[in-house]
């Protein structure tokens, strides 16, 4: 793993985190407890801060970044950011699933209990309601519900188990 100080800011990693050998975490990045940062993920806190809540998993090849003096990444608890997804300067609530290859752009706001489907693109400045979003640009195809929230929460919980396999 690469944990690199930049401009006087050193990443702060919460308790019980799993950081893959080739993950890159630079600058103003803070993770909560029980997070997992998987292979090839990049969290580059050089031009904007990146803050993760507890039990967040950033899957293989995902990139978190921001736009200088315009945005920051804030992610709540029990969130999964899928393989090769990009979260660029967005605010993500709790119990959210960002699907594989999805892109969430600057100053977008993703509420609690929401799924952004694989390959969807959430445009800059979008303020979504809870639900399931698909397509380019992302559009809501299902309202939020207890079932959607349970699905997102269960996905994040699965990654707590997966990270335990690597901690031995």
C-alpha positions as YAML, in Angstrom:
chain: A
units: angstrom
residues:
- id: 1
  name: UNK
  ca: [0.00, 0.00, 0.00]
- id: 2
  name: UNK
  ca: [1.04, 3.56, -0.54]
- id: 3
  name: UNK
  ca: [0.15, 5.98, 2.26]
- id: 4
  name: UNK
  ca: [1.67, 9.30, 1.32]
- id: 5
  name: UNK
  ca: [1.84, 12.64, 3.04]
- id: 6
  name: UNK
  ca: [1.19, 15.58, 0.77]
- id: 7
  name: UNK
  ca: [1.27, 19.29, 1.61]
- id: 8
  name: UNK
  ca: [1.57, 18.49, 5.30]
- id: 9
  name: UNK
  ca: [-1.46, 16.19, 5.29]
- id: 10
  name: UNK
  ca: [-1.02, 12.51, 6.11]
- id: 11
  name: UNK
  ca: [-3.89, 10.05, 5.58]
- id: 12
  name: UNK
  ca: [-5.61, 8.95, 8.80]
- id: 13
  name: UNK
  ca: [-6.79, 5.36, 8.76]
- id: 14
  name: UNK
  ca: [-9.44, 4.21, 11.25]
- id: 15
  name: UNK
  ca: [-9.29, 1.10, 13.44]
- id: 16
  name: UNK
  ca: [-9.61, -2.34, 11.91]
- id: 17
  name: UNK
  ca: [-9.14, -1.15, 8.33]
- id: 18
  name: UNK
  ca: [-7.94, -3.38, 5.52]
- id: 19
  name: UNK
  ca: [-5.78, -1.61, 2.95]
- id: 20
  name: UNK
  ca: [-4.73, -3.73, -0.05]
- id: 21
  name: UNK
  ca: [-1.06, -3.95, -0.96]
- id: 22
  name: UNK
  ca: [-1.38, -1.75, -4.05]
- id: 23
  name: UNK
  ca: [-4.02, 0.73, -2.88]
- id: 24
  name: UNK
  ca: [-2.92, 4.38, -2.97]
- id: 25
  name: UNK
  ca: [-4.03, 6.85, -0.31]
- id: 26
  name: UNK
  ca: [-2.57, 10.35, -0.51]
- id: 27
  name: UNK
  ca: [-2.96, 13.56, 1.48]
- id: 28
  name: UNK
  ca: [-6.14, 14.74, 3.18]
- id: 29
  name: UNK
  ca: [-7.92, 11.40, 3.56]
- id: 30
  name: UNK
  ca: [-9.66, 10.11, 6.69]
- id: 31
  name: UNK
  ca: [-11.35, 6.74, 7.02]
- id: 32
  name: UNK
  ca: [-13.69, 5.53, 9.70]
- id: 33
  name: UNK
  ca: [-13.52, 2.18, 11.45]
- id: 34
  name: UNK
  ca: [-13.75, -1.21, 9.70]
- id: 35
  name: UNK
  ca: [-13.21, 0.23, 6.22]
- id: 36
  name: UNK
  ca: [-11.65, -1.69, 3.36]
- id: 37
  name: UNK
  ca: [-9.70, -0.18, 0.49]
- id: 38
  name: UNK
  ca: [-9.20, -2.84, -2.18]
- id: 39
  name: UNK
  ca: [-6.62, -3.58, -4.87]
- id: 40
  name: UNK
  ca: [-5.79, -0.73, -7.22]
- id: 41
  name: UNK
  ca: [-8.08, 1.77, -5.49]
- id: 42
  name: UNK
  ca: [-6.87, 5.38, -5.40]
- id: 43
  name: UNK
  ca: [-7.98, 7.94, -2.80]
- id: 44
  name: UNK
  ca: [-6.20, 11.14, -3.78]
- id: 45
  name: UNK
  ca: [-6.78, 13.89, -1.24]
- id: 46
  name: UNK
  ca: [-4.58, 16.48, -2.89]
- id: 47
  name: UNK
  ca: [-7.00, 19.22, -3.99]
- id: 48
  name: UNK
  ca: [-9.97, 18.35, -1.76]
- id: 49
  name: UNK
  ca: [-10.51, 16.28, 1.36]
- id: 50
  name: UNK
  ca: [-11.84, 12.73, 1.35]
- id: 51
  name: UNK
  ca: [-13.73, 11.51, 4.42]
- id: 52
  name: UNK
  ca: [-15.14, 8.01, 4.81]
- id: 53
  name: UNK
  ca: [-17.53, 6.89, 7.53]
- id: 54
  name: UNK
  ca: [-17.47, 3.49, 9.19]
- id: 55
  name: UNK
  ca: [-17.72, 0.17, 7.32]
- id: 56
  name: UNK
  ca: [-17.09, 1.73, 3.90]
- id: 57
  name: UNK
  ca: [-15.59, -0.44, 1.18]
- id: 58
  name: UNK
  ca: [-13.80, 1.08, -1.78]
- id: 59
  name: UNK
  ca: [-13.52, -1.76, -4.25]
- id: 60
  name: UNK
  ca: [-10.82, -2.68, -6.76]
- id: 61
  name: UNK
  ca: [-9.86, 0.08, -9.19]
- id: 62
  name: UNK
  ca: [-12.18, 2.72, -7.74]
- id: 63
  name: UNK
  ca: [-11.01, 6.35, -7.69]
- id: 64
  name: UNK
  ca: [-11.98, 9.05, -5.20]
- id: 65
  name: UNK
  ca: [-10.88, 12.61, -5.98]
- id: 66
  name: UNK
  ca: [-12.23, 16.19, -6.05]
- id: 67
  name: UNK
  ca: [-11.92, 19.48, -7.90]
- id: 68
  name: UNK
  ca: [-9.56, 22.10, -6.45]
- id: 69
  name: UNK
  ca: [-11.38, 24.58, -4.19]
- id: 70
  name: UNK
  ca: [-14.75, 23.39, -5.55]
- id: 71
  name: UNK
  ca: [-15.57, 20.03, -4.00]
- id: 72
  name: UNK
  ca: [-14.68, 17.32, -1.51]
- id: 73
  name: UNK
  ca: [-15.64, 13.68, -1.08]
- id: 74
  name: UNK
  ca: [-17.75, 12.81, 1.96]
- id: 75
  name: UNK
  ca: [-19.07, 9.28, 2.33]
- id: 76
  name: UNK
  ca: [-21.35, 8.09, 5.14]
- id: 77
  name: UNK
  ca: [-21.50, 4.74, 6.92]
- id: 78
  name: UNK
  ca: [-22.10, 1.29, 5.38]
- id: 79
  name: UNK
  ca: [-21.33, 2.36, 1.81]
- id: 80
  name: UNK
  ca: [-19.98, 0.26, -1.05]
- id: 81
  name: UNK
  ca: [-18.14, 1.94, -3.93]
- id: 82
  name: UNK
  ca: [-17.98, -0.71, -6.66]
- id: 83
  name: UNK
  ca: [-15.14, -1.90, -8.83]
- id: 84
  name: UNK
  ca: [-13.80, 0.85, -11.14]
- id: 85
  name: UNK
  ca: [-16.32, 3.41, -9.92]
- id: 86
  name: UNK
  ca: [-15.40, 7.10, -9.67]
- id: 87
  name: UNK
  ca: [-16.60, 9.39, -6.91]
- id: 88
  name: UNK
  ca: [-15.41, 12.87, -7.79]
- id: 89
  name: UNK
  ca: [-16.16, 15.53, -5.21]
- id: 90
  name: UNK
  ca: [-19.57, 14.14, -4.21]
- id: 91
  name: UNK
  ca: [-21.43, 13.70, -0.93]
- id: 92
  name: UNK
  ca: [-22.71, 10.17, -0.35]
- id: 93
  name: UNK
  ca: [-25.12, 9.31, 2.47]
- id: 94
  name: UNK
  ca: [-25.40, 6.16, 4.58]
- id: 95
  name: UNK
  ca: [-26.34, 2.72, 3.23]
- id: 96
  name: UNK
  ca: [-25.51, 3.55, -0.38]
- id: 97
  name: UNK
  ca: [-24.26, 1.30, -3.16]
- id: 98
  name: UNK
  ca: [-22.33, 2.91, -6.01]
- id: 99
  name: UNK
  ca: [-22.26, 0.22, -8.71]
- id: 100
  name: UNK
  ca: [-19.34, -1.03, -10.75]
- id: 101
  name: UNK
  ca: [-18.09, 1.55, -13.23]
- id: 102
  name: UNK
  ca: [-20.54, 4.19, -12.04]
- id: 103
  name: UNK
  ca: [-19.45, 7.84, -11.98]
- id: 104
  name: UNK
  ca: [-20.67, 10.38, -9.41]
- id: 105
  name: UNK
  ca: [-19.50, 13.90, -10.24]
- id: 106
  name: UNK
  ca: [-18.71, 17.06, -8.30]
- id: 107
  name: UNK
  ca: [-21.19, 18.37, -5.75]
- id: 108
  name: UNK
  ca: [-23.70, 15.61, -6.44]
- id: 109
  name: UNK
  ca: [-25.60, 14.52, -3.34]
- id: 110
  name: UNK
  ca: [-26.62, 10.89, -2.97]
- id: 111
  name: UNK
  ca: [-29.07, 10.32, -0.09]
- id: 112
  name: UNK
  ca: [-29.26, 7.46, 2.39]
- id: 113
  name: UNK
  ca: [-30.62, 4.17, 1.09]
- id: 114
  name: UNK
  ca: [-29.78, 4.71, -2.59]
- id: 115
  name: UNK
  ca: [-28.36, 2.50, -5.32]
- id: 116
  name: UNK
  ca: [-26.48, 3.97, -8.27]
- id: 117
  name: UNK
  ca: [-26.44, 1.10, -10.77]
- id: 118
  name: UNK
  ca: [-23.38, -0.17, -12.60]
- id: 119
  name: UNK
  ca: [-22.31, 2.23, -15.33]
- id: 120
  name: UNK
  ca: [-24.66, 5.04, -14.29]
- id: 121
  name: UNK
  ca: [-23.43, 8.64, -14.39]
- id: 122
  name: UNK
  ca: [-24.68, 11.12, -11.79]
- id: 123
  name: UNK
  ca: [-24.07, 14.61, -13.17]
- id: 124
  name: UNK
  ca: [-22.39, 17.45, -11.28]
- id: 125
  name: UNK
  ca: [-24.68, 19.22, -8.84]
- id: 126
  name: UNK
  ca: [-27.40, 16.56, -8.93]
- id: 127
  name: UNK
  ca: [-29.41, 16.27, -5.72]
- id: 128
  name: UNK
  ca: [-31.09, 12.88, -5.73]
- id: 129
  name: UNK
  ca: [-33.97, 11.41, -3.74]
- id: 130
  name: UNK
  ca: [-33.65, 7.91, -2.22]
- id: 131
  name: UNK
  ca: [-34.09, 5.19, -4.82]
- id: 132
  name: UNK
  ca: [-32.43, 3.20, -7.57]
- id: 133
  name: UNK
  ca: [-30.77, 5.11, -10.43]
- id: 134
  name: UNK
  ca: [-29.61, 3.80, -13.81]
- id: 135
  name: UNK
  ca: [-28.29, 5.17, -17.10]
- id: 136
  name: UNK
  ca: [-26.43, 8.13, -18.52]
- id: 137
  name: UNK
  ca: [-27.34, 10.55, -17.16]
- id: 138
  name: UNK
  ca: [-28.67, 8.66, -14.14]
- id: 139
  name: UNK
  ca: [-32.45, 8.59, -13.78]
- id: 140
  name: UNK
  ca: [-34.57, 7.14, -11.00]
- id: 141
  name: UNK
  ca: [-36.26, 3.83, -11.83]
- id: 142
  name: UNK
  ca: [-37.38, 2.82, -8.35]
- id: 143
  name: UNK
  ca: [-38.30, 4.73, -5.22]
- id: 144
  name: UNK
  ca: [-36.36, 4.28, -2.02]
- id: 145
  name: UNK
  ca: [-37.66, 1.66, 0.40]
- id: 146
  name: UNK
  ca: [-36.66, -0.43, 3.38]
- id: 147
  name: UNK
  ca: [-35.82, -3.22, 0.92]
- id: 148
  name: UNK
  ca: [-33.44, -1.00, -1.08]
- id: 149
  name: UNK
  ca: [-31.74, 0.17, 2.12]
- id: 150
  name: UNK
  ca: [-31.43, -3.42, 3.36]
- id: 151
  name: UNK
  ca: [-29.80, -4.42, 0.07]
- id: 152
  name: UNK
  ca: [-27.20, -1.66, 0.30]
- id: 153
  name: UNK
  ca: [-26.53, -2.37, 3.97]
- id: 154
  name: UNK
  ca: [-26.13, -6.10, 3.32]
- id: 155
  name: UNK
  ca: [-23.65, -5.41, 0.53]
- id: 156
  name: UNK
  ca: [-21.47, -3.35, 2.86]
- id: 157
  name: UNK
  ca: [-21.79, -6.00, 5.58]
- id: 158
  name: UNK
  ca: [-20.52, -8.62, 3.13]
- id: 159
  name: UNK
  ca: [-17.33, -6.63, 2.74]
- id: 160
  name: UNK
  ca: [-16.75, -6.79, 6.50]
- id: 161
  name: UNK
  ca: [-16.56, -10.56, 6.08]
- id: 162
  name: UNK
  ca: [-14.37, -10.36, 2.96]
- id: 163
  name: UNK
  ca: [-11.85, -8.08, 4.64]
- id: 164
  name: UNK
  ca: [-11.60, -10.54, 7.54]
- id: 165
  name: UNK
  ca: [-10.28, -13.18, 5.12]
- id: 166
  name: UNK
  ca: [-7.30, -10.92, 4.34]
- id: 167
  name: UNK
  ca: [-6.51, -9.94, 7.92]
- id: 168
  name: UNK
  ca: [-5.25, -13.38, 8.94]
...
